mmCIF file of C-alpha atoms in Angstrom:
data_model
loop_
_atom_site.group_PDB
_atom_site.id
_atom_site.type_symbol
_atom_site.label_atom_id
_atom_site.label_comp_id
_atom_site.label_asym_id
_atom_site.label_seq_id
_atom_site.Cartn_x
_atom_site.Cartn_y
_atom_site.Cartn_z
ATOM 1 C CA MET A 1 -20.097 71.240 -21.736
ATOM 2 C CA LEU A 2 -20.689 73.629 -24.622
ATOM 3 C CA GLY A 3 -18.218 71.700 -26.757
ATOM 4 C CA LYS A 4 -20.017 68.380 -26.419
ATOM 5 C CA ARG A 5 -22.634 69.225 -29.034
ATOM 6 C CA VAL A 6 -19.914 69.926 -31.594
ATOM 7 C CA ASP A 7 -17.613 67.034 -30.687
ATOM 8 C CA TYR A 8 -20.196 64.255 -30.784
ATOM 9 C CA SER A 9 -22.453 65.251 -33.661
ATOM 10 C CA GLY A 10 -22.133 66.174 -37.300
ATOM 11 C CA ARG A 11 -24.246 67.326 -40.212
ATOM 12 C CA SER A 12 -24.086 66.652 -43.933
ATOM 13 C CA VAL A 13 -26.135 66.115 -47.095
ATOM 14 C CA ILE A 14 -27.598 62.637 -47.608
ATOM 15 C CA ILE A 15 -27.130 60.585 -50.771
ATOM 16 C CA VAL A 16 -28.338 57.127 -51.729
ATOM 17 C CA GLY A 17 -26.133 54.148 -50.901
ATOM 18 C CA PRO A 18 -27.476 51.256 -53.016
ATOM 19 C CA SER A 19 -24.787 48.831 -51.821
ATOM 20 C CA ILE A 20 -25.315 49.484 -48.098
ATOM 21 C CA SER A 21 -27.207 47.019 -45.922
ATOM 22 C CA LEU A 22 -30.496 48.055 -44.340
ATOM 23 C CA HIS A 23 -29.041 48.426 -40.826
ATOM 24 C CA ARG A 24 -25.997 50.440 -41.951
ATOM 25 C CA CYS A 25 -25.239 54.009 -42.955
ATOM 26 C CA GLY A 26 -22.163 55.480 -44.602
ATOM 27 C CA LEU A 27 -20.263 58.165 -42.685
ATOM 28 C CA PRO A 28 -17.654 60.400 -44.367
ATOM 29 C CA ARG A 29 -14.177 59.990 -42.963
ATOM 30 C CA GLU A 30 -14.040 63.611 -41.771
ATOM 31 C CA ILE A 31 -17.208 63.218 -39.682
ATOM 32 C CA ALA A 32 -16.344 59.745 -38.403
ATOM 33 C CA ILE A 33 -12.867 60.701 -37.162
ATOM 34 C CA GLU A 34 -14.322 63.625 -35.218
ATOM 35 C CA LEU A 35 -17.144 61.599 -33.676
ATOM 36 C CA PHE A 36 -14.904 58.711 -32.611
ATOM 37 C CA GLN A 37 -11.708 60.664 -31.965
ATOM 38 C CA ILE A 38 -11.634 59.895 -28.250
ATOM 39 C CA PHE A 39 -11.972 56.158 -28.964
ATOM 40 C CA VAL A 40 -9.243 56.278 -31.620
ATOM 41 C CA ILE A 41 -6.912 58.052 -29.182
ATOM 42 C CA CYS A 42 -7.563 55.343 -26.591
ATOM 43 C CA GLY A 43 -6.863 52.671 -29.220
ATOM 44 C CA LEU A 44 -3.572 54.255 -30.245
ATOM 45 C CA ILE A 45 -2.394 54.505 -26.646
ATOM 46 C CA ARG A 46 -3.579 50.990 -25.779
ATOM 47 C CA GLN A 47 -1.647 49.503 -28.723
ATOM 48 C CA HIS A 48 1.460 51.519 -27.699
ATOM 49 C CA LEU A 49 1.388 53.434 -30.989
ATOM 50 C CA ALA A 50 1.263 56.758 -29.121
ATOM 51 C CA SER A 51 2.759 57.684 -25.780
ATOM 52 C CA ASN A 52 0.225 60.377 -24.893
ATOM 53 C CA ILE A 53 -2.843 62.221 -26.122
ATOM 54 C CA GLY A 54 -0.799 64.844 -27.975
ATOM 55 C CA VAL A 55 1.074 62.272 -30.040
ATOM 56 C CA ALA A 56 -2.170 60.439 -30.786
ATOM 57 C CA LYS A 57 -3.830 63.640 -32.017
ATOM 58 C CA SER A 58 -0.803 64.346 -34.180
ATOM 59 C CA LYS A 59 -1.176 60.945 -35.861
ATOM 60 C CA ILE A 60 -4.877 61.654 -36.416
ATOM 61 C CA ARG A 61 -4.125 65.038 -38.022
ATOM 62 C CA GLU A 62 -1.574 63.410 -40.313
ATOM 63 C CA LYS A 63 -4.167 60.742 -41.220
ATOM 64 C CA GLU A 64 -1.831 57.806 -40.888
ATOM 65 C CA PRO A 65 -3.155 54.448 -42.190
ATOM 66 C CA ILE A 66 -3.215 52.906 -38.708
ATOM 67 C CA VAL A 67 -5.712 55.584 -37.654
ATOM 68 C CA TRP A 68 -8.315 54.382 -40.192
ATOM 69 C CA GLU A 69 -7.788 50.755 -39.159
ATOM 70 C CA ILE A 70 -8.453 51.573 -35.515
ATOM 71 C CA LEU A 71 -11.406 53.770 -36.495
ATOM 72 C CA GLN A 72 -13.045 50.909 -38.393
ATOM 73 C CA GLU A 73 -12.596 48.595 -35.388
ATOM 74 C CA VAL A 74 -14.103 51.190 -33.052
ATOM 75 C CA MET A 75 -17.109 51.865 -35.307
ATOM 76 C CA GLN A 76 -18.129 48.190 -35.363
ATOM 77 C CA GLY A 77 -19.299 48.338 -31.769
ATOM 78 C CA HIS A 78 -20.760 51.841 -31.694
ATOM 79 C CA PRO A 79 -24.016 52.549 -33.593
ATOM 80 C CA VAL A 80 -24.965 56.153 -34.295
ATOM 81 C CA LEU A 81 -28.234 58.071 -34.473
ATOM 82 C CA LEU A 82 -29.399 59.813 -37.640
ATOM 83 C CA ASN A 83 -31.962 62.575 -37.363
ATOM 84 C CA ARG A 84 -33.715 64.780 -39.883
ATOM 85 C CA ALA A 85 -35.683 67.795 -38.714
ATOM 86 C CA LEU A 86 -38.520 68.092 -38.139
ATOM 87 C CA THR A 87 -38.737 65.053 -35.870
ATOM 88 C CA LEU A 88 -42.500 64.617 -35.994
ATOM 89 C CA HIS A 89 -42.640 60.868 -35.267
ATOM 90 C CA ARG A 90 -40.375 58.140 -33.974
ATOM 91 C CA LEU A 91 -38.999 57.235 -37.409
ATOM 92 C CA GLY A 92 -37.522 60.737 -37.606
ATOM 93 C CA ILE A 93 -34.528 59.554 -35.580
ATOM 94 C CA GLN A 94 -33.128 56.046 -36.131
ATOM 95 C CA ALA A 95 -30.027 54.079 -35.147
ATOM 96 C CA PHE A 96 -27.605 52.668 -37.731
ATOM 97 C CA GLN A 97 -24.336 50.783 -37.744
ATOM 98 C CA PRO A 98 -21.836 53.182 -39.409
ATOM 99 C CA ILE A 99 -19.262 52.315 -42.051
ATOM 100 C CA LEU A 100 -16.633 54.538 -43.653
ATOM 101 C CA VAL A 101 -17.337 55.980 -47.109
ATOM 102 C CA GLU A 102 -15.481 58.361 -49.379
ATOM 103 C CA GLY A 103 -16.651 61.901 -49.969
ATOM 104 C CA ARG A 104 -18.417 64.306 -47.652
ATOM 105 C CA ALA A 105 -22.033 63.060 -47.835
ATOM 106 C CA ILE A 106 -23.857 60.631 -45.566
ATOM 107 C CA CYS A 107 -24.921 57.489 -47.443
ATOM 108 C CA LEU A 108 -28.389 56.154 -46.616
ATOM 109 C CA HIS A 109 -30.131 52.918 -47.559
ATOM 110 C CA PRO A 110 -32.774 53.583 -50.252
ATOM 111 C CA LEU A 111 -35.536 51.837 -48.252
ATOM 112 C CA VAL A 112 -35.343 53.960 -45.079
ATOM 113 C CA TYR A 113 -35.440 57.524 -46.381
ATOM 114 C CA LYS A 114 -39.259 57.640 -46.403
ATOM 115 C CA GLY A 115 -39.309 57.103 -42.642
ATOM 116 C CA PHE A 116 -37.395 60.360 -42.294
ATOM 117 C CA ASN A 117 -39.735 62.049 -44.807
ATOM 118 C CA ALA A 118 -36.590 62.874 -46.781
ATOM 119 C CA ASP A 119 -35.427 62.681 -50.372
ATOM 120 C CA PHE A 120 -32.079 62.724 -52.106
ATOM 121 C CA GLY A 121 -32.457 66.193 -53.542
ATOM 122 C CA GLY A 122 -30.153 68.004 -51.123
ATOM 123 C CA ASP A 123 -31.717 67.180 -47.741
ATOM 124 C CA GLN A 124 -29.390 67.271 -44.750
ATOM 125 C CA MET A 125 -29.319 65.003 -41.707
ATOM 126 C CA VAL A 126 -27.599 65.154 -38.331
ATOM 127 C CA VAL A 127 -25.579 62.262 -36.934
ATOM 128 C CA HIS A 128 -25.235 61.866 -33.142
ATOM 129 C CA LYS A 129 -22.876 59.708 -31.084
ATOM 130 C CA ARG A 130 -23.925 58.741 -27.556
ATOM 131 C CA ILE A 131 -20.946 58.479 -25.202
ATOM 132 C CA ASN A 132 -22.373 57.061 -21.971
ATOM 133 C CA LEU A 133 -21.550 53.485 -20.956
ATOM 134 C CA ASP A 134 -24.885 51.905 -21.893
ATOM 135 C CA SER A 135 -25.152 53.659 -25.276
ATOM 136 C CA PRO A 136 -24.149 50.645 -27.455
ATOM 137 C CA LEU A 137 -26.826 48.471 -25.828
ATOM 138 C CA TRP A 138 -29.423 51.244 -26.049
ATOM 139 C CA LEU A 139 -28.665 51.901 -29.722
ATOM 140 C CA ARG A 140 -28.850 48.199 -30.562
ATOM 141 C CA TRP A 141 -32.269 48.211 -28.901
ATOM 142 C CA GLN A 142 -33.170 51.126 -31.184
ATOM 143 C CA LEU A 143 -32.145 49.005 -34.184
ATOM 144 C CA ASP A 144 -34.551 46.289 -33.035
ATOM 145 C CA GLN A 145 -37.339 48.833 -32.531
ATOM 146 C CA ARG A 146 -37.311 49.484 -36.279
ATOM 147 C CA ALA A 147 -39.004 46.116 -36.610
ATOM 148 C CA ILE A 148 -41.947 47.357 -34.531
ATOM 149 C CA ALA A 149 -42.246 50.528 -36.597
ATOM 150 C CA SER A 150 -41.940 48.552 -39.820
ATOM 151 C CA ARG A 151 -44.621 46.119 -38.691
ATOM 152 C CA GLU A 152 -47.080 48.968 -38.195
ATOM 153 C CA ALA A 153 -46.099 50.797 -41.398
ATOM 154 C CA PRO A 154 -43.668 48.788 -43.560
ATOM 155 C CA VAL A 155 -40.899 50.655 -45.319
ATOM 156 C CA GLU A 156 -41.803 52.282 -48.606
ATOM 157 C CA VAL A 157 -40.546 50.515 -51.710
ATOM 158 C CA HIS A 158 -40.976 52.642 -54.847
ATOM 159 C CA TYR A 159 -38.274 51.905 -57.391
ATOM 160 C CA GLU A 160 -37.923 48.360 -56.064
ATOM 161 C CA SER A 161 -41.619 47.631 -56.661
ATOM 162 C CA LEU A 162 -41.236 48.869 -60.255
ATOM 163 C CA GLY A 163 -38.526 46.326 -61.040
ATOM 164 C CA THR A 164 -40.054 43.374 -59.191
ATOM 165 C CA TYR A 165 -43.510 44.091 -60.629
ATOM 166 C CA HIS A 166 -42.172 44.133 -64.195
ATOM 167 C CA GLU A 167 -40.145 40.929 -63.833
ATOM 168 C CA ILE A 168 -42.935 38.864 -62.249
ATOM 169 C CA TYR A 169 -45.705 40.424 -64.380
ATOM 170 C CA GLU A 170 -43.790 39.572 -67.559
ATOM 171 C CA HIS A 171 -43.591 35.887 -66.669
ATOM 172 C CA TYR A 172 -47.166 35.936 -65.351
ATOM 173 C CA LEU A 173 -48.337 36.966 -68.830
ATOM 174 C CA ILE A 174 -46.165 34.298 -70.453
ATOM 175 C CA ILE A 175 -47.351 31.425 -68.271
ATOM 176 C CA GLU A 176 -50.898 32.293 -67.214
ATOM 177 C CA LYS A 177 -52.205 34.431 -70.068
ATOM 178 C CA ARG A 178 -50.149 33.054 -72.992
ATOM 179 C CA LYS A 179 -49.564 36.584 -74.232
ATOM 180 C CA PHE A 180 -46.110 35.875 -75.660
ATOM 181 C CA PRO A 181 -44.555 32.806 -77.341
ATOM 182 C CA ILE A 182 -42.880 30.437 -74.891
ATOM 183 C CA ILE A 183 -39.277 29.667 -75.847
ATOM 184 C CA ASP A 184 -38.465 27.614 -72.749
ATOM 185 C CA SER A 185 -40.985 25.003 -71.639
ATOM 186 C CA ASN A 186 -40.601 26.209 -68.051
ATOM 187 C CA PRO A 187 -39.332 29.804 -67.990
ATOM 188 C CA LEU A 188 -39.910 30.134 -64.258
ATOM 189 C CA SER A 189 -37.255 27.482 -63.609
ATOM 190 C CA ASN A 190 -34.557 29.988 -64.466
ATOM 191 C CA SER A 191 -33.592 33.315 -62.912
ATOM 192 C CA THR A 192 -37.125 34.538 -62.304
ATOM 193 C CA ARG A 193 -38.082 31.521 -60.195
ATOM 194 C CA ARG A 194 -34.971 32.042 -58.097
ATOM 195 C CA ASN A 195 -35.823 35.716 -57.719
ATOM 196 C CA MET A 196 -39.422 34.914 -56.804
ATOM 197 C CA GLU A 197 -38.240 32.402 -54.217
ATOM 198 C CA VAL A 198 -36.111 35.153 -52.718
ATOM 199 C CA LEU A 199 -39.071 37.510 -52.613
ATOM 200 C CA MET A 200 -41.403 34.922 -51.120
ATOM 201 C CA ALA A 201 -38.767 33.755 -48.619
ATOM 202 C CA LYS A 202 -38.278 30.084 -49.382
ATOM 203 C CA ARG A 203 -36.857 29.469 -45.919
ATOM 204 C CA ALA A 204 -39.819 31.189 -44.271
ATOM 205 C CA ASN A 205 -42.150 28.205 -44.830
ATOM 206 C CA LEU A 206 -44.887 30.591 -45.949
ATOM 207 C CA VAL A 207 -47.494 29.965 -48.618
ATOM 208 C CA PHE A 208 -46.036 30.622 -52.085
ATOM 209 C CA HIS A 209 -48.251 33.086 -53.986
ATOM 210 C CA ASN A 210 -47.720 32.831 -57.724
ATOM 211 C CA LYS A 211 -49.010 36.281 -58.565
ATOM 212 C CA VAL A 212 -47.872 39.745 -59.549
ATOM 213 C CA ILE A 213 -46.042 41.543 -56.757
ATOM 214 C CA ASP A 214 -46.833 45.234 -56.440
ATOM 215 C CA ARG A 215 -46.013 47.636 -53.606
ATOM 216 C CA THR A 216 -48.992 46.560 -51.499
ATOM 217 C CA ALA A 217 -48.052 42.887 -51.807
ATOM 218 C CA ILE A 218 -44.438 43.644 -50.857
ATOM 219 C CA LYS A 219 -45.579 45.543 -47.756
ATOM 220 C CA ARG A 220 -47.801 42.636 -46.750
ATOM 221 C CA LEU A 221 -44.908 40.213 -47.230
ATOM 222 C CA ILE A 222 -42.588 42.406 -45.133
ATOM 223 C CA SER A 223 -45.091 42.483 -42.264
ATOM 224 C CA ARG A 224 -45.451 38.688 -42.336
ATOM 225 C CA LEU A 225 -41.690 38.164 -42.374
ATOM 226 C CA ILE A 226 -41.194 40.505 -39.412
ATOM 227 C CA ASP A 227 -43.928 38.755 -37.422
ATOM 228 C CA ASN A 228 -42.503 35.286 -38.104
ATOM 229 C CA PHE A 229 -38.731 35.779 -38.266
ATOM 230 C CA GLY A 230 -37.802 39.170 -36.838
ATOM 231 C CA MET A 231 -35.916 42.079 -38.334
ATOM 232 C CA ALA A 232 -32.549 40.380 -38.944
ATOM 233 C CA TYR A 233 -33.858 37.865 -41.489
ATOM 234 C CA THR A 234 -36.285 40.420 -42.947
ATOM 235 C CA SER A 235 -33.408 42.864 -43.521
ATOM 236 C CA HIS A 236 -31.607 40.181 -45.504
ATOM 237 C CA ILE A 237 -34.685 39.662 -47.702
ATOM 238 C CA LEU A 238 -35.218 43.412 -48.159
ATOM 239 C CA ASP A 239 -31.654 43.881 -49.357
ATOM 240 C CA GLN A 240 -32.270 41.215 -52.010
ATOM 241 C CA VAL A 241 -35.589 42.852 -52.975
ATOM 242 C CA LYS A 242 -33.742 46.155 -53.348
ATOM 243 C CA THR A 243 -31.043 44.593 -55.544
ATOM 244 C CA LEU A 244 -33.569 42.767 -57.713
ATOM 245 C CA GLY A 245 -35.723 45.885 -58.087
ATOM 246 C CA PHE A 246 -32.820 48.137 -59.060
ATOM 247 C CA GLN A 247 -31.450 45.611 -61.554
ATOM 248 C CA GLN A 248 -34.805 45.144 -63.265
ATOM 249 C CA ALA A 249 -35.684 48.843 -63.213
ATOM 250 C CA THR A 250 -32.333 49.560 -64.878
ATOM 251 C CA ALA A 251 -32.782 46.775 -67.424
ATOM 252 C CA ILE A 252 -36.259 47.824 -68.560
ATOM 253 C CA SER A 253 -35.315 51.554 -68.601
ATOM 254 C CA ILE A 254 -38.826 52.899 -68.048
ATOM 255 C CA SER A 255 -39.390 56.365 -69.540
ATOM 256 C CA LEU A 256 -42.546 58.358 -70.184
ATOM 257 C CA GLY A 257 -43.468 59.925 -73.534
ATOM 258 C CA ILE A 258 -46.543 61.471 -75.104
ATOM 259 C CA ASP A 259 -47.121 58.337 -77.212
ATOM 260 C CA ASP A 260 -47.482 56.255 -74.036
ATOM 261 C CA LEU A 261 -50.709 58.066 -73.093
ATOM 262 C CA LEU A 262 -53.131 55.714 -74.830
ATOM 263 C CA THR A 263 -56.638 57.123 -75.244
ATOM 264 C CA ILE A 264 -59.449 54.594 -75.322
ATOM 265 C CA PRO A 265 -61.371 54.416 -78.648
ATOM 266 C CA SER A 266 -64.755 54.905 -76.974
ATOM 267 C CA LYS A 267 -63.820 58.181 -75.276
ATOM 268 C CA GLY A 268 -65.166 60.322 -78.115
ATOM 269 C CA TRP A 269 -68.706 58.953 -78.193
ATOM 270 C CA LEU A 270 -68.860 58.704 -74.378
ATOM 271 C CA VAL A 271 -68.117 62.418 -74.032
ATOM 272 C CA GLN A 272 -70.495 63.191 -76.893
ATOM 273 C CA ASP A 273 -73.266 61.203 -75.217
ATOM 274 C CA ALA A 274 -72.696 63.054 -71.915
ATOM 275 C CA GLU A 275 -72.838 66.395 -73.718
ATOM 276 C CA GLN A 276 -76.092 65.340 -75.391
ATOM 277 C CA GLN A 277 -77.647 64.446 -72.037
ATOM 278 C CA SER A 278 -76.484 67.775 -70.595
ATOM 279 C CA LEU A 279 -78.053 69.625 -73.547
ATOM 280 C CA ILE A 280 -81.392 67.850 -73.002
ATOM 281 C CA LEU A 281 -81.207 68.692 -69.291
ATOM 282 C CA GLU A 282 -80.501 72.333 -70.142
ATOM 283 C CA LYS A 283 -83.624 72.435 -72.352
ATOM 284 C CA HIS A 284 -85.779 70.992 -69.548
ATOM 285 C CA TYR A 285 -84.432 73.672 -67.229
ATOM 286 C CA HIS A 286 -85.081 76.388 -69.822
ATOM 287 C CA TYR A 287 -88.761 75.364 -70.109
ATOM 288 C CA GLY A 288 -89.134 75.221 -66.350
ATOM 289 C CA ASN A 289 -89.495 71.461 -66.039
ATOM 290 C CA VAL A 290 -86.465 71.110 -63.766
ATOM 291 C CA HIS A 291 -85.418 73.167 -60.738
ATOM 292 C CA ALA A 292 -81.927 74.708 -60.705
ATOM 293 C CA VAL A 293 -80.813 72.500 -57.800
ATOM 294 C CA GLU A 294 -82.113 69.350 -59.526
ATOM 295 C CA LYS A 295 -80.434 70.420 -62.772
ATOM 296 C CA LEU A 296 -77.073 70.768 -60.976
ATOM 297 C CA ARG A 297 -77.459 67.386 -59.265
ATOM 298 C CA GLN A 298 -78.331 65.554 -62.501
ATOM 299 C CA SER A 299 -75.516 67.284 -64.383
ATOM 300 C CA ILE A 300 -73.004 66.143 -61.766
ATOM 301 C CA GLU A 301 -74.357 62.591 -61.930
ATOM 302 C CA ILE A 302 -74.080 62.502 -65.744
ATOM 303 C CA TRP A 303 -70.439 63.544 -65.821
ATOM 304 C CA TYR A 304 -69.497 61.467 -62.779
ATOM 305 C CA ALA A 305 -70.940 58.328 -64.371
ATOM 306 C CA THR A 306 -69.068 59.110 -67.604
ATOM 307 C CA SER A 307 -65.826 59.689 -65.712
ATOM 308 C CA GLU A 308 -66.116 56.430 -63.741
ATOM 309 C CA TYR A 309 -66.870 54.435 -66.887
ATOM 310 C CA LEU A 310 -63.842 55.983 -68.563
ATOM 311 C CA ARG A 311 -61.706 55.054 -65.538
ATOM 312 C CA GLN A 312 -62.672 51.391 -65.859
ATOM 313 C CA GLU A 313 -62.142 51.418 -69.613
ATOM 314 C CA VAL A 314 -58.691 53.013 -69.235
ATOM 315 C CA ASN A 315 -57.503 50.236 -66.910
ATOM 316 C CA LEU A 316 -58.909 47.537 -69.178
ATOM 317 C CA ASN A 317 -57.462 49.183 -72.282
ATOM 318 C CA PHE A 318 -53.933 49.174 -70.839
ATOM 319 C CA ARG A 319 -54.157 45.529 -69.787
ATOM 320 C CA MET A 320 -55.531 44.340 -73.128
ATOM 321 C CA THR A 321 -53.572 46.421 -75.641
ATOM 322 C CA GLU A 322 -50.199 47.274 -74.065
ATOM 323 C CA PRO A 323 -49.532 45.665 -70.657
ATOM 324 C CA PHE A 324 -45.911 46.897 -70.558
ATOM 325 C CA ASN A 325 -46.852 50.506 -71.191
ATOM 326 C CA PRO A 326 -44.676 52.739 -68.917
ATOM 327 C CA VAL A 327 -47.729 54.597 -67.581
ATOM 328 C CA HIS A 328 -49.435 51.322 -66.731
ATOM 329 C CA ILE A 329 -46.321 49.755 -65.156
ATOM 330 C CA MET A 330 -45.476 52.766 -62.985
ATOM 331 C CA SER A 331 -48.994 53.321 -61.680
ATOM 332 C CA PHE A 332 -50.150 49.750 -61.100
ATOM 333 C CA SER A 333 -46.854 48.612 -59.548
ATOM 334 C CA GLY A 334 -47.195 51.368 -56.959
ATOM 335 C CA ALA A 335 -43.830 52.867 -57.919
ATOM 336 C CA ARG A 336 -45.134 56.294 -58.942
ATOM 337 C CA GLY A 337 -48.566 57.772 -59.505
ATOM 338 C CA ASN A 338 -51.942 56.112 -59.092
ATOM 339 C CA VAL A 339 -55.047 55.204 -61.047
ATOM 340 C CA SER A 340 -56.607 58.648 -60.549
ATOM 341 C CA GLN A 341 -53.607 60.416 -62.080
ATOM 342 C CA VAL A 342 -53.593 58.033 -65.050
ATOM 343 C CA HIS A 343 -57.305 58.706 -65.468
ATOM 344 C CA GLN A 344 -56.645 62.448 -65.591
ATOM 345 C CA LEU A 345 -53.936 61.976 -68.221
ATOM 346 C CA VAL A 346 -55.753 59.679 -70.649
ATOM 347 C CA GLY A 347 -59.364 59.859 -69.470
ATOM 348 C CA MET A 348 -60.786 63.123 -68.193
ATOM 349 C CA ARG A 349 -60.267 65.400 -65.224
#
């Protein structure tokens, strides 16, 4: 019994697998052959390629081509469990359909790593193989349960929201706001319309929203798709969202530089006005017209009002002067950062 833990589980570093479907994971050959060795031995004997267990193990050690063919057939009907410690909630251990990959790292879909609270900076995960008779049915049920978890808290989409936001926002400015010259009389009839139809699920018979798609909008769309069509169709849409997001994020090549931190023109006199009000308040306190507590309260109100006004001006300044500014795109798409962090960079802390 002590050998079971070693024979039917493995551990390795996780890396991103951008070409893997949402319900799949990539297992290294070394781990897969150990997990499914008993099934491969049975396959070799059943196909009369080995006369006994010893001969079958010899073929496995020699890594003959027929071994990998049988292994791939066996893996199709046997999902595995991936777990990352600490398992603090139910998304910490999930079922996946394994496929063989080269190398020694476990490949993970880029949309599921947030459920494990993991990143691709060297984190390790454990893979388990259940061996009882009802395990394939139970693991397939676990695959379906991801729909319930996703409905309550849809999968995080960071880099994907950056690409989709940029593509749709660009054409939104062209059509709705007339920010750029129109070369084609109907630009949305080309690739972007097809991409938007993918995002909005043309088959889903849902209301088509011609608006900018950020991370919040994508999450809302995912929840609606799961409620109406289940996880299978939603997984297909998510894979296309992932592909579109990665392609656009690569094409636009977002990078952050010091010149991208645009300061609003009115910041100087706003801060100067706040300092002037604070100086007047300090004089009232010096002459005894204001209590210390009241002075502190009014001082906080002065600088809070200035900070909030600057926050609104920062957002408006980005939209009016440079809508494709990297800071603006990353924060307002929901990919990285938020409005408060942008405010600290170009407004005031």
